[in-house]
Tab-separated table of C-alpha atoms in Angstrom:
chain	number	residue	atom	x	y	z
F	20	MET	CA	-22.625	-105.126	76.487
F	21	GLU	CA	-19.442	-103.135	75.833
F	22	PRO	CA	-18.617	-104.875	72.497
F	23	LEU	CA	-22.174	-104.172	71.279
F	24	LYS	CA	-21.875	-100.549	72.351
F	25	GLY	CA	-18.570	-100.216	70.513
F	26	LYS	CA	-20.072	-101.784	67.395
F	27	LYS	CA	-23.055	-99.444	67.533
F	28	THR	CA	-20.771	-96.416	67.898
F	29	GLU	CA	-18.683	-97.571	64.926
F	30	MET	CA	-21.804	-97.992	62.767
F	31	SER	CA	-23.061	-94.561	63.828
F	32	SER	CA	-19.731	-92.971	62.890
F	33	SER	CA	-19.696	-94.709	59.519
F	34	GLU	CA	-23.278	-93.677	58.721
F	35	ASN	CA	-22.533	-90.099	59.761
F	36	VAL	CA	-19.592	-89.893	57.375
F	37	SER	CA	-21.520	-91.570	54.562
F	38	THR	CA	-24.303	-88.982	54.918
F	39	LYS	CA	-21.780	-86.143	54.778
F	40	GLN	CA	-20.130	-87.635	51.684
F	41	GLN	CA	-23.517	-87.779	49.978
F	42	ARG	CA	-24.007	-84.088	50.746
F	43	ILE	CA	-20.596	-83.261	49.294
F	44	ALA	CA	-21.371	-85.266	46.155
F	45	GLN	CA	-24.742	-83.550	45.772
F	46	LEU	CA	-23.108	-80.138	46.192
F	47	ALA	CA	-20.495	-80.999	43.551
F	48	ARG	CA	-23.209	-82.134	41.108
F	49	GLN	CA	-25.319	-79.016	41.671
F	50	MET	CA	-22.304	-76.725	41.157
F	51	PRO	CA	-20.261	-78.435	38.422
F	52	GLU	CA	-18.252	-75.354	37.453
F	53	ALA	CA	-18.077	-73.649	40.853
F	54	THR	CA	-15.147	-73.418	43.243
F	55	LEU	CA	-15.804	-75.146	46.582
F	56	TRP	CA	-14.409	-73.227	49.542
F	57	SER	CA	-15.471	-74.822	52.837
F	58	LEU	CA	-15.084	-78.592	52.499
F	59	SER	CA	-12.845	-78.998	55.558
F	60	ARG	CA	-15.788	-78.178	57.838
F	61	TYR	CA	-16.993	-81.739	57.270
F	62	ILE	CA	-13.889	-83.134	58.980
F	63	ASP	CA	-14.437	-83.622	62.711
F	64	VAL	CA	-13.416	-86.253	65.255
F	65	LYS	CA	-16.078	-88.687	63.992
F	66	TRP	CA	-14.752	-88.221	60.460
F	67	LEU	CA	-11.211	-88.953	61.660
F	68	LYS	CA	-12.449	-91.991	63.564
F	69	GLU	CA	-13.974	-93.357	60.369
F	70	ALA	CA	-10.726	-92.586	58.543
F	71	PHE	CA	-8.930	-94.581	61.243
F	72	ARG	CA	-11.296	-97.506	60.661
F	73	ARG	CA	-10.632	-97.431	56.896
F	74	THR	CA	-6.848	-97.186	57.216
F	75	ARG	CA	-4.857	-100.403	56.998
F	76	LYS	CA	-3.499	-101.442	60.371
F	77	ASP	CA	-0.933	-104.017	59.219
F	78	GLY	CA	1.243	-101.774	57.063
F	79	ALA	CA	4.895	-101.030	57.716
F	80	ALA	CA	5.669	-98.261	60.191
F	81	GLY	CA	6.894	-94.889	58.997
F	82	VAL	CA	9.900	-92.866	60.121
F	83	ASP	CA	8.516	-92.508	63.674
F	84	GLY	CA	8.176	-96.284	64.119
F	85	GLN	CA	4.640	-95.957	65.523
F	86	THR	CA	2.210	-98.788	64.756
F	87	ALA	CA	-1.566	-98.646	64.442
F	88	ASP	CA	-1.983	-100.508	67.747
F	89	GLN	CA	0.182	-97.970	69.541
F	90	TYR	CA	-1.779	-95.080	68.031
F	91	ALA	CA	-5.072	-96.716	69.031
F	92	GLU	CA	-4.093	-96.910	72.726
F	93	ARG	CA	-5.032	-93.230	73.115
F	94	LEU	CA	-7.187	-92.922	70.017
F	95	ASP	CA	-9.669	-90.244	71.087
F	96	GLU	CA	-6.926	-88.044	72.501
F	97	ASN	CA	-4.737	-88.514	69.416
F	98	LEU	CA	-7.597	-87.756	66.997
F	99	ALA	CA	-8.614	-84.603	68.848
F	100	ALA	CA	-5.030	-83.327	68.798
F	101	LEU	CA	-4.661	-84.237	65.121
F	102	LEU	CA	-7.848	-82.361	64.209
F	103	THR	CA	-6.626	-79.238	66.006
F	104	ARG	CA	-3.224	-79.312	64.303
F	105	ALA	CA	-4.705	-80.002	60.850
F	106	LYS	CA	-7.192	-77.131	60.974
F	107	SER	CA	-4.931	-74.601	62.692
F	108	GLY	CA	-2.135	-75.132	60.188
F	109	THR	CA	0.369	-76.420	62.744
F	110	TYR	CA	0.371	-79.988	61.413
F	111	ARG	CA	3.768	-80.878	59.992
F	112	ALA	CA	3.896	-83.631	57.385
F	113	PRO	CA	6.658	-86.023	58.494
F	114	PRO	CA	9.169	-87.362	55.965
F	115	VAL	CA	8.102	-90.406	53.991
F	116	ARG	CA	10.236	-93.511	54.306
F	117	ARG	CA	11.021	-94.578	50.766
F	118	ALA	CA	11.827	-98.041	49.495
F	119	GLN	CA	12.579	-99.112	45.930
F	120	ILE	CA	10.940	-102.225	44.528
F	121	PRO	CA	11.947	-103.842	41.220
F	122	LYS	CA	9.511	-103.535	38.307
F	123	GLY	CA	10.888	-106.517	36.380
F	124	ASP	CA	12.245	-104.458	33.467
F	125	GLY	CA	15.489	-103.416	35.105
F	126	GLU	CA	13.936	-100.282	36.619
F	127	THR	CA	12.545	-99.704	40.090
F	128	ARG	CA	9.395	-98.125	41.465
F	129	PRO	CA	9.559	-95.893	44.566
F	130	ILE	CA	7.184	-96.837	47.357
F	131	GLY	CA	6.522	-94.263	50.057
F	132	ILE	CA	5.729	-95.360	53.615
F	133	PRO	CA	4.142	-92.499	55.590
F	134	THR	CA	3.697	-92.573	59.357
F	135	PHE	CA	0.426	-94.098	60.543
F	136	GLU	CA	-0.982	-90.723	61.632
F	137	ASP	CA	-0.089	-89.255	58.253
F	138	LYS	CA	-1.877	-92.126	56.508
F	139	LEU	CA	-4.923	-91.491	58.648
F	140	LEU	CA	-5.030	-87.777	57.852
F	141	GLN	CA	-4.438	-88.442	54.154
F	142	ARG	CA	-7.364	-90.880	54.261
F	143	ALA	CA	-9.552	-88.241	55.887
F	144	VAL	CA	-8.733	-85.656	53.183
F	145	ALA	CA	-9.219	-88.228	50.422
F	146	MET	CA	-12.650	-89.016	51.872
F	147	VAL	CA	-13.594	-85.335	51.377
F	148	LEU	CA	-12.142	-84.928	47.888
F	149	GLU	CA	-13.334	-88.223	46.444
F	150	PRO	CA	-17.078	-87.321	46.381
F	151	VAL	CA	-16.191	-84.080	44.595
F	152	TYR	CA	-14.047	-85.575	41.867
F	153	GLU	CA	-16.191	-88.671	41.368
F	154	GLN	CA	-18.694	-86.287	39.781
F	155	GLU	CA	-15.961	-85.126	37.367
F	156	PHE	CA	-14.040	-88.267	36.494
F	157	LEU	CA	-14.976	-89.954	33.216
F	158	ASP	CA	-16.058	-93.531	32.583
F	159	CYS	CA	-12.741	-94.336	30.889
F	160	SER	CA	-10.898	-94.111	34.239
F	161	TYR	CA	-10.872	-97.228	36.451
F	162	GLY	CA	-7.905	-97.056	38.821
F	163	PHE	CA	-8.437	-96.505	42.555
F	164	ARG	CA	-12.054	-95.458	42.243
F	165	PRO	CA	-14.967	-96.758	44.358
F	166	GLY	CA	-16.788	-99.654	42.733
F	167	ARG	CA	-14.196	-99.992	39.964
F	168	GLY	CA	-11.148	-102.158	39.528
F	169	ALA	CA	-8.662	-103.683	37.121
F	170	HIS	CA	-11.063	-106.356	35.896
F	171	ASP	CA	-13.646	-103.692	35.074
F	172	ALA	CA	-11.028	-101.935	32.951
F	173	LEU	CA	-10.130	-105.206	31.216
F	174	ALA	CA	-13.801	-105.972	30.560
F	175	ALA	CA	-14.416	-102.497	29.124
F	176	LEU	CA	-11.381	-102.768	26.868
F	177	TRP	CA	-12.430	-106.223	25.646
F	178	SER	CA	-16.064	-105.337	24.937
F	179	GLN	CA	-15.316	-102.061	23.141
F	180	ALA	CA	-12.464	-103.529	21.095
F	181	MET	CA	-14.625	-106.503	20.096
F	182	LYS	CA	-17.437	-104.174	19.071
F	183	MET	CA	-14.976	-102.214	16.950
F	184	ALA	CA	-13.423	-105.420	15.524
F	185	GLY	CA	-10.040	-104.271	16.753
F	186	GLY	CA	-8.166	-101.690	14.758
F	187	TRP	CA	-5.047	-99.916	16.011
F	188	VAL	CA	-3.924	-99.829	19.634
F	189	LEU	CA	-1.708	-97.092	21.049
F	190	GLU	CA	0.002	-98.671	24.041
F	191	VAL	CA	1.025	-95.745	26.282
F	192	ASP	CA	3.650	-95.834	29.019
F	193	LEU	CA	4.229	-92.702	31.100
F	194	ARG	CA	7.853	-92.873	32.209
F	195	LYS	CA	8.202	-92.713	36.014
F	196	PHE	CA	4.853	-90.941	36.336
F	197	PHE	CA	4.645	-90.993	40.148
F	198	ASP	CA	8.215	-89.745	40.329
F	199	THR	CA	7.778	-86.816	37.908
F	200	LEU	CA	4.308	-85.449	38.674
F	201	ASP	CA	4.649	-81.656	38.750
F	202	HIS	CA	3.670	-80.242	42.164
F	203	GLY	CA	2.869	-76.756	40.908
F	204	LYS	CA	0.709	-77.912	38.012
F	205	LEU	CA	-1.170	-80.350	40.257
F	206	GLN	CA	-2.061	-77.550	42.642
F	207	GLU	CA	-3.099	-75.386	39.669
F	208	LEU	CA	-5.471	-78.165	38.580
F	209	ILE	CA	-7.004	-78.499	42.052
F	210	ARG	CA	-7.580	-74.807	42.906
F	211	PRO	CA	-10.288	-74.030	40.319
F	212	ARG	CA	-12.463	-76.728	41.872
F	213	VAL	CA	-11.316	-76.906	45.513
F	214	ALA	CA	-10.111	-73.712	47.188
F	215	ASP	CA	-10.451	-74.771	50.829
F	216	GLY	CA	-7.369	-73.391	52.591
F	217	VAL	CA	-7.066	-76.249	55.072
F	218	LEU	CA	-7.125	-78.932	52.378
F	219	LEU	CA	-4.814	-77.072	49.993
F	220	ARG	CA	-2.329	-76.432	52.784
F	221	LEU	CA	-2.267	-80.114	53.759
F	222	ILE	CA	-1.841	-81.250	50.154
F	223	GLY	CA	1.021	-78.798	49.740
F	224	LYS	CA	2.708	-80.129	52.867
F	225	TRP	CA	2.437	-83.723	51.650
F	226	LEU	CA	3.827	-82.835	48.250
F	227	ASN	CA	6.777	-81.046	49.829
F	228	ALA	CA	7.414	-83.468	52.696
F	229	GLY	CA	10.913	-84.873	52.762
F	230	VAL	CA	11.758	-88.402	51.690
F	231	GLN	CA	13.883	-90.511	54.020
F	232	THR	CA	16.252	-92.759	52.061
F	233	GLU	CA	19.372	-94.673	52.960
F	234	GLY	CA	21.366	-91.637	51.865
F	235	GLY	CA	19.534	-89.242	54.189
F	236	LEU	CA	16.668	-86.767	53.878
F	237	GLU	CA	15.753	-85.495	50.420
F	238	TYR	CA	13.208	-82.941	49.218
F	239	PRO	CA	12.196	-83.834	45.633
F	240	GLU	CA	10.697	-81.023	43.593
F	241	ALA	CA	8.370	-83.365	41.707
F	242	GLY	CA	6.552	-86.625	42.215
F	243	THR	CA	4.349	-88.305	44.742
F	244	PRO	CA	5.666	-91.732	45.737
F	245	GLN	CA	3.341	-94.677	45.368
F	246	GLY	CA	2.263	-95.871	48.778
F	247	GLY	CA	0.817	-92.597	50.057
F	248	VAL	CA	-2.909	-92.938	50.778
F	249	ILE	CA	-3.812	-89.782	48.873
F	250	SER	CA	-1.384	-90.339	45.981
F	251	PRO	CA	-3.791	-92.381	43.777
F	252	LEU	CA	-6.491	-89.696	44.026
F	253	LEU	CA	-4.009	-86.913	43.215
F	254	ALA	CA	-2.764	-88.964	40.262
F	255	ASN	CA	-6.322	-89.385	38.972
F	256	ILE	CA	-6.973	-85.643	39.299
F	257	TYR	CA	-3.798	-84.948	37.327
F	258	LEU	CA	-4.367	-87.493	34.553
F	259	HIS	CA	-8.063	-86.638	34.310
F	260	GLU	CA	-7.036	-83.256	32.944
F	261	VAL	CA	-3.866	-84.308	31.119
F	262	LEU	CA	-5.426	-87.238	29.238
F	263	ASP	CA	-9.073	-88.125	29.907
F	264	ARG	CA	-10.749	-84.735	29.390
F	265	TRP	CA	-8.306	-83.808	26.629
F	266	PHE	CA	-9.129	-86.988	24.717
F	267	GLU	CA	-12.895	-86.602	25.100
F	268	ARG	CA	-13.038	-82.830	24.585
F	269	ASP	CA	-10.306	-82.128	22.027
F	270	VAL	CA	-9.301	-85.376	20.335
F	271	ARG	CA	-12.352	-87.537	19.670
F	272	PRO	CA	-14.390	-84.813	17.943
F	273	ARG	CA	-11.563	-84.373	15.413
F	274	LEU	CA	-11.167	-88.057	14.512
F	275	TYR	CA	-12.579	-89.649	11.367
F	276	GLY	CA	-13.325	-93.023	12.941
F	277	ALA	CA	-14.261	-94.550	16.270
F	278	ALA	CA	-11.840	-94.442	19.197
F	279	PHE	CA	-11.831	-94.990	22.934
F	280	LEU	CA	-9.427	-94.725	25.861
F	281	VAL	CA	-9.152	-97.025	28.895
F	282	ARG	CA	-6.996	-95.916	31.813
F	283	TYR	CA	-6.114	-97.556	35.109
F	284	ALA	CA	-4.008	-95.055	37.102
F	285	ASP	CA	-1.000	-94.393	34.843
F	286	ASP	CA	-1.541	-97.510	32.679
F	287	LEU	CA	-3.566	-96.780	29.562
F	288	VAL	CA	-4.332	-97.802	26.019
F	289	ILE	CA	-6.115	-95.911	23.264
F	290	CYS	CA	-7.869	-97.894	20.537
F	291	PHE	CA	-8.702	-96.559	17.072
F	292	SER	CA	-10.660	-97.984	14.176
F	293	ARG	CA	-8.474	-96.088	11.668
F	294	GLN	CA	-4.712	-96.019	11.306
F	295	ASP	CA	-4.547	-92.371	10.246
F	296	ASP	CA	-6.364	-91.315	13.449
F	297	ALA	CA	-3.990	-93.390	15.540
F	298	ARG	CA	-0.905	-91.877	13.929
F	299	ARG	CA	-2.169	-88.320	14.359
F	300	VAL	CA	-2.757	-88.851	18.086
F	301	TRP	CA	0.576	-90.648	18.434
F	302	GLU	CA	2.301	-87.559	17.029
F	303	VAL	CA	0.641	-85.040	19.356
F	304	LEU	CA	0.557	-87.135	22.541
F	305	PRO	CA	4.229	-86.496	23.526
F	306	LYS	CA	3.677	-82.727	23.262
F	307	ARG	CA	0.530	-82.956	25.346
F	308	VAL	CA	2.120	-84.808	28.262
F	309	GLU	CA	5.291	-82.692	28.130
F	310	ARG	CA	3.159	-79.598	28.813
F	311	PHE	CA	2.478	-81.162	32.211
F	312	GLY	CA	6.028	-82.257	32.955
F	313	LEU	CA	5.561	-85.876	31.862
F	314	ARG	CA	7.367	-88.040	29.306
F	315	LEU	CA	6.438	-91.112	27.308
F	316	HIS	CA	8.661	-94.162	27.575
F	317	PRO	CA	10.355	-94.324	24.150
F	318	ASP	CA	10.432	-98.127	23.973
F	319	LYS	CA	7.168	-99.035	25.684
F	320	THR	CA	4.926	-96.514	23.933
F	321	ARG	CA	4.078	-98.037	20.570
F	322	LEU	CA	1.377	-98.315	17.938
F	323	VAL	CA	0.172	-101.858	17.369
F	324	PRO	CA	-1.968	-103.125	14.468
F	325	PHE	CA	-4.769	-105.038	16.150
F	326	GLY	CA	-7.543	-105.502	13.627
F	327	SER	CA	-9.554	-108.708	13.576
F	328	PRO	CA	-7.826	-111.277	11.297
F	329	ASN	CA	-10.954	-111.295	9.129
F	330	ARG	CA	-10.666	-107.547	8.737
F	331	SER	CA	-6.850	-107.512	8.513
F	332	ALA	CA	-6.852	-110.017	5.695
F	333	ARG	CA	-8.437	-107.420	3.457
F	334	ALA	CA	-6.261	-104.341	3.739
F	335	GLU	CA	-4.327	-104.140	7.006
F	336	PRO	CA	-1.207	-105.785	8.440
F	337	PRO	CA	-1.713	-108.919	10.547
F	338	PRO	CA	-2.649	-108.178	14.148
F	339	GLY	CA	0.046	-107.933	16.779
F	340	THR	CA	-0.259	-108.167	20.555
F	341	PHE	CA	-0.184	-105.639	23.375
F	342	ASP	CA	-0.032	-105.753	27.171
F	343	PHE	CA	-2.401	-104.061	29.587
F	344	LEU	CA	-2.695	-104.599	33.347
F	345	GLY	CA	-0.569	-107.729	33.326
F	346	PHE	CA	-2.314	-109.442	30.401
F	347	THR	CA	-1.189	-109.947	26.828
F	348	HIS	CA	-4.082	-109.306	24.442
F	349	TYR	CA	-4.177	-111.223	21.164
F	350	TRP	CA	-6.600	-112.543	18.575
F	351	GLY	CA	-7.502	-116.224	18.682
F	352	LYS	CA	-10.301	-118.543	17.628
F	353	THR	CA	-13.118	-119.626	19.888
F	354	ARG	CA	-14.423	-123.179	20.075
F	355	LYS	CA	-16.966	-122.202	17.445
F	356	GLY	CA	-14.193	-121.143	15.074
F	357	LEU	CA	-14.841	-117.409	15.394
F	358	TRP	CA	-12.128	-114.787	15.911
F	359	ALA	CA	-12.136	-113.137	19.345
F	360	ILE	CA	-9.790	-111.137	21.543
F	361	LYS	CA	-8.135	-113.380	24.113
F	362	ARG	CA	-6.009	-112.588	27.162
F	363	LYS	CA	-3.178	-114.493	28.810
F	364	THR	CA	-0.773	-113.692	31.629
F	365	ALA	CA	1.973	-111.409	30.301
F	366	SER	CA	5.309	-113.222	30.200
F	367	ASP	CA	7.135	-110.683	32.375
F	368	ARG	CA	4.440	-110.870	35.068
F	369	PHE	CA	4.473	-114.680	34.894
F	370	THR	CA	8.263	-114.825	35.309
F	371	ARG	CA	8.280	-112.210	38.072
F	372	ALA	CA	5.626	-114.109	40.060
F	373	LEU	CA	7.579	-117.376	39.771
F	374	CYS	CA	10.785	-115.648	40.894
F	375	ARG	CA	9.030	-114.375	44.011
F	376	VAL	CA	7.719	-117.873	44.783
F	377	GLY	CA	11.171	-119.373	44.247
F	378	GLU	CA	12.797	-116.844	46.559
F	379	TRP	CA	10.166	-117.502	49.222
F	380	CYS	CA	10.616	-121.283	48.987
F	381	ARG	CA	14.389	-120.941	49.209
F	382	THR	CA	14.191	-118.751	52.308
F	383	ASN	CA	11.467	-120.766	54.074
F	384	ARG	CA	12.327	-124.334	53.034
F	385	HIS	CA	13.079	-125.357	56.651
F	386	GLU	CA	9.686	-124.215	57.958
F	387	PRO	CA	7.072	-126.877	58.878
F	388	LEU	CA	5.379	-128.372	55.820
F	389	GLY	CA	1.947	-127.230	56.955
F	390	ALA	CA	3.103	-123.629	57.231
F	391	GLN	CA	4.734	-123.791	53.798
F	392	GLN	CA	1.617	-125.276	52.233
F	393	HIS	CA	-0.573	-122.587	53.806
F	394	ALA	CA	1.656	-119.764	52.518
F	395	LEU	CA	1.956	-121.243	49.015
F	396	ALA	CA	-1.812	-121.795	48.871
F	397	ARG	CA	-2.346	-118.105	49.634
F	398	LYS	CA	0.115	-117.105	46.916
F	399	LEU	CA	-1.557	-119.383	44.360
F	400	ASN	CA	-5.062	-118.249	45.270
F	401	GLY	CA	-3.939	-114.620	45.034
F	402	HIS	CA	-2.534	-115.296	41.565
F	403	TYR	CA	-5.738	-117.043	40.481
F	404	ALA	CA	-7.833	-114.201	41.903
F	405	PHE	CA	-6.211	-111.713	39.531
F	406	TYR	CA	-5.183	-113.757	36.499
F	407	GLY	CA	-8.066	-116.232	36.605
F	408	ILE	CA	-10.066	-114.858	33.675
F	409	THR	CA	-11.804	-116.570	30.789
F	410	GLY	CA	-9.329	-117.943	28.262
F	411	ASN	CA	-6.311	-117.889	30.578
F	412	ALA	CA	-6.646	-121.454	31.886
F	413	ASP	CA	-3.450	-122.685	30.204
F	414	ALA	CA	-1.324	-120.012	31.878
F	415	LEU	CA	-2.969	-120.721	35.244
F	416	ARG	CA	-2.298	-124.465	34.971
F	417	ARG	CA	1.286	-123.798	33.945
F	418	PHE	CA	1.745	-121.497	36.930
F	419	GLU	CA	0.404	-124.196	39.260
F	420	TYR	CA	2.748	-126.746	37.638
F	421	GLU	CA	5.794	-124.471	37.937
F	422	VAL	CA	5.065	-123.578	41.590
F	423	THR	CA	4.712	-127.268	42.418
F	424	GLY	CA	8.072	-127.942	40.773
F	425	ILE	CA	9.723	-125.075	42.660
F	426	TRP	CA	8.396	-126.398	45.960
F	427	TYR	CA	9.732	-129.874	45.150
F	428	LYS	CA	13.149	-128.440	44.247
F	429	TRP	CA	13.621	-126.648	47.566
F	430	LEU	CA	12.161	-129.436	49.687
F	431	ALA	CA	14.585	-131.837	48.006
F	432	ARG	CA	17.476	-129.576	48.995
F	433	ARG	CA	16.484	-129.514	52.648
F	434	SER	CA	15.884	-133.240	53.058
F	435	ARG	CA	18.616	-135.577	54.272
F	436	GLN	CA	16.818	-138.415	52.525
F	437	ARG	CA	16.449	-138.296	48.776
F	438	MET	CA	13.140	-136.644	47.863
F	439	SER	CA	11.737	-138.768	45.052
F	440	TRP	CA	8.768	-137.615	43.019
F	441	GLU	CA	6.768	-140.527	44.447
F	442	ARG	CA	7.474	-139.322	47.973
F	443	PHE	CA	6.680	-135.751	46.987
F	444	PHE	CA	3.311	-136.758	45.485
F	445	LYS	CA	2.432	-138.524	48.736
F	446	LEU	CA	3.308	-135.320	50.545
F	447	LEU	CA	1.037	-133.361	48.180
F	448	ARG	CA	-1.877	-135.601	49.146
F	449	ARG	CA	-1.341	-134.540	52.760
F	450	PHE	CA	-0.606	-130.911	51.926
F	451	PRO	CA	-2.396	-130.206	48.640
F	452	LEU	CA	-1.917	-126.999	46.692
F	453	PRO	CA	-5.030	-125.321	45.234
F	454	LYS	CA	-5.836	-126.146	41.637
F	455	ALA	CA	-5.832	-123.519	38.930
F	456	THR	CA	-9.255	-121.867	38.888
F	457	PRO	CA	-10.570	-119.189	36.495
F	458	ILE	CA	-12.160	-117.020	39.202
F	459	HIS	CA	-13.514	-114.478	36.704
F	460	SER	CA	-14.683	-116.974	34.097
F	461	VAL	CA	-17.878	-116.023	32.283
F	462	LEU	CA	-18.859	-119.685	32.599
F	463	ARG	CA	-18.962	-119.495	36.387
F	464	ARG	CA	-22.311	-118.507	37.823
F	465	PRO	CA	-22.969	-117.261	41.344
F	466	ALA	CA	-24.594	-119.757	43.669
F	467	ASN	CA	-28.333	-119.432	44.268
F	468	PRO	CA	-29.046	-117.328	47.355
């Protein structure tokens, strides 16, 4: 009966937290302009236990080397001590272990790896703040929000741009956003809405926590490294004010034509029906972001003509292409001969994914064939799960073809006997790779229940 008892306790804890989050959301809706002072009272041991359940257990360890399994050995004792330290102000945010990962354009992106306990506490605070700010965030924001994802952002962009018959697209790139986010301005944006001393103190400690690098301990004056559990929420709070509300409140009412913004974290595009509107916003946008300590990437921020070819043939330049969330958007003809916006895997993402597969095959070519097939199948299915959208079948099939060729290349290098294609195809019948599948195709229908 012990497993059932544990399951019942877990469900009770989850329901308890869900009820509290509903209360917080209701309070935020009823007091849209008010400052909320006592949100930390909702955090108790049950809240922390639910935060523990929601925190990933398989992530890399932080600077203390402690794993989730080690923390769970004395979970109740650890959570009680953590709650006391968090609310008394004696909790010290440990340094974040930072790693740099390549972005594919010659630059790198910093990834922060907090300790497991720090992740847990960040999750607990995010669980309090999220119901508050979900009442404030606008529909144009899709990144790291409950019930929303990248494909929702892509669908919104497609449907609104099709309705507008294209126009002009301002492709915006915030240079090193997570590395340059201004700590002081972020806290200024939070205080008018959330003035709980416990939460503000914890956020301040996370923003000012040291960063452990190969060169030693650093204390950056700006930025919140990607990888921190609370970083996406803080980024949304920041960009909600810097871009989303500014666009809806100050920009759109002054435009002559239709326009809309779609943002996923720090990736965004703004679409306009008129060129003059687009150019006016393009001129003021750098000044707007600079007020908040941000900069636009000079090469990646650009204005692209993107009117429907039918419309462009009359008075506008031919449509170009733009990238958003790993897809290149372009105009093409449907099977019925009509012009429509199509999406395909962006070339840099395609190349980067193949490079990762090639490196994996090179490193693991001496592993058993079954293990290699299993790992490659997971990589392919993961690729299909994101890039498998309507109209992208050619890129998916090409990816499958290239991965198959890469696998053959590295198996041929490990074999003492010559690996002919005939022999390799026999091997593929024993260890097949998954076929390219448009997971998000509009032609696919869910099975009958």
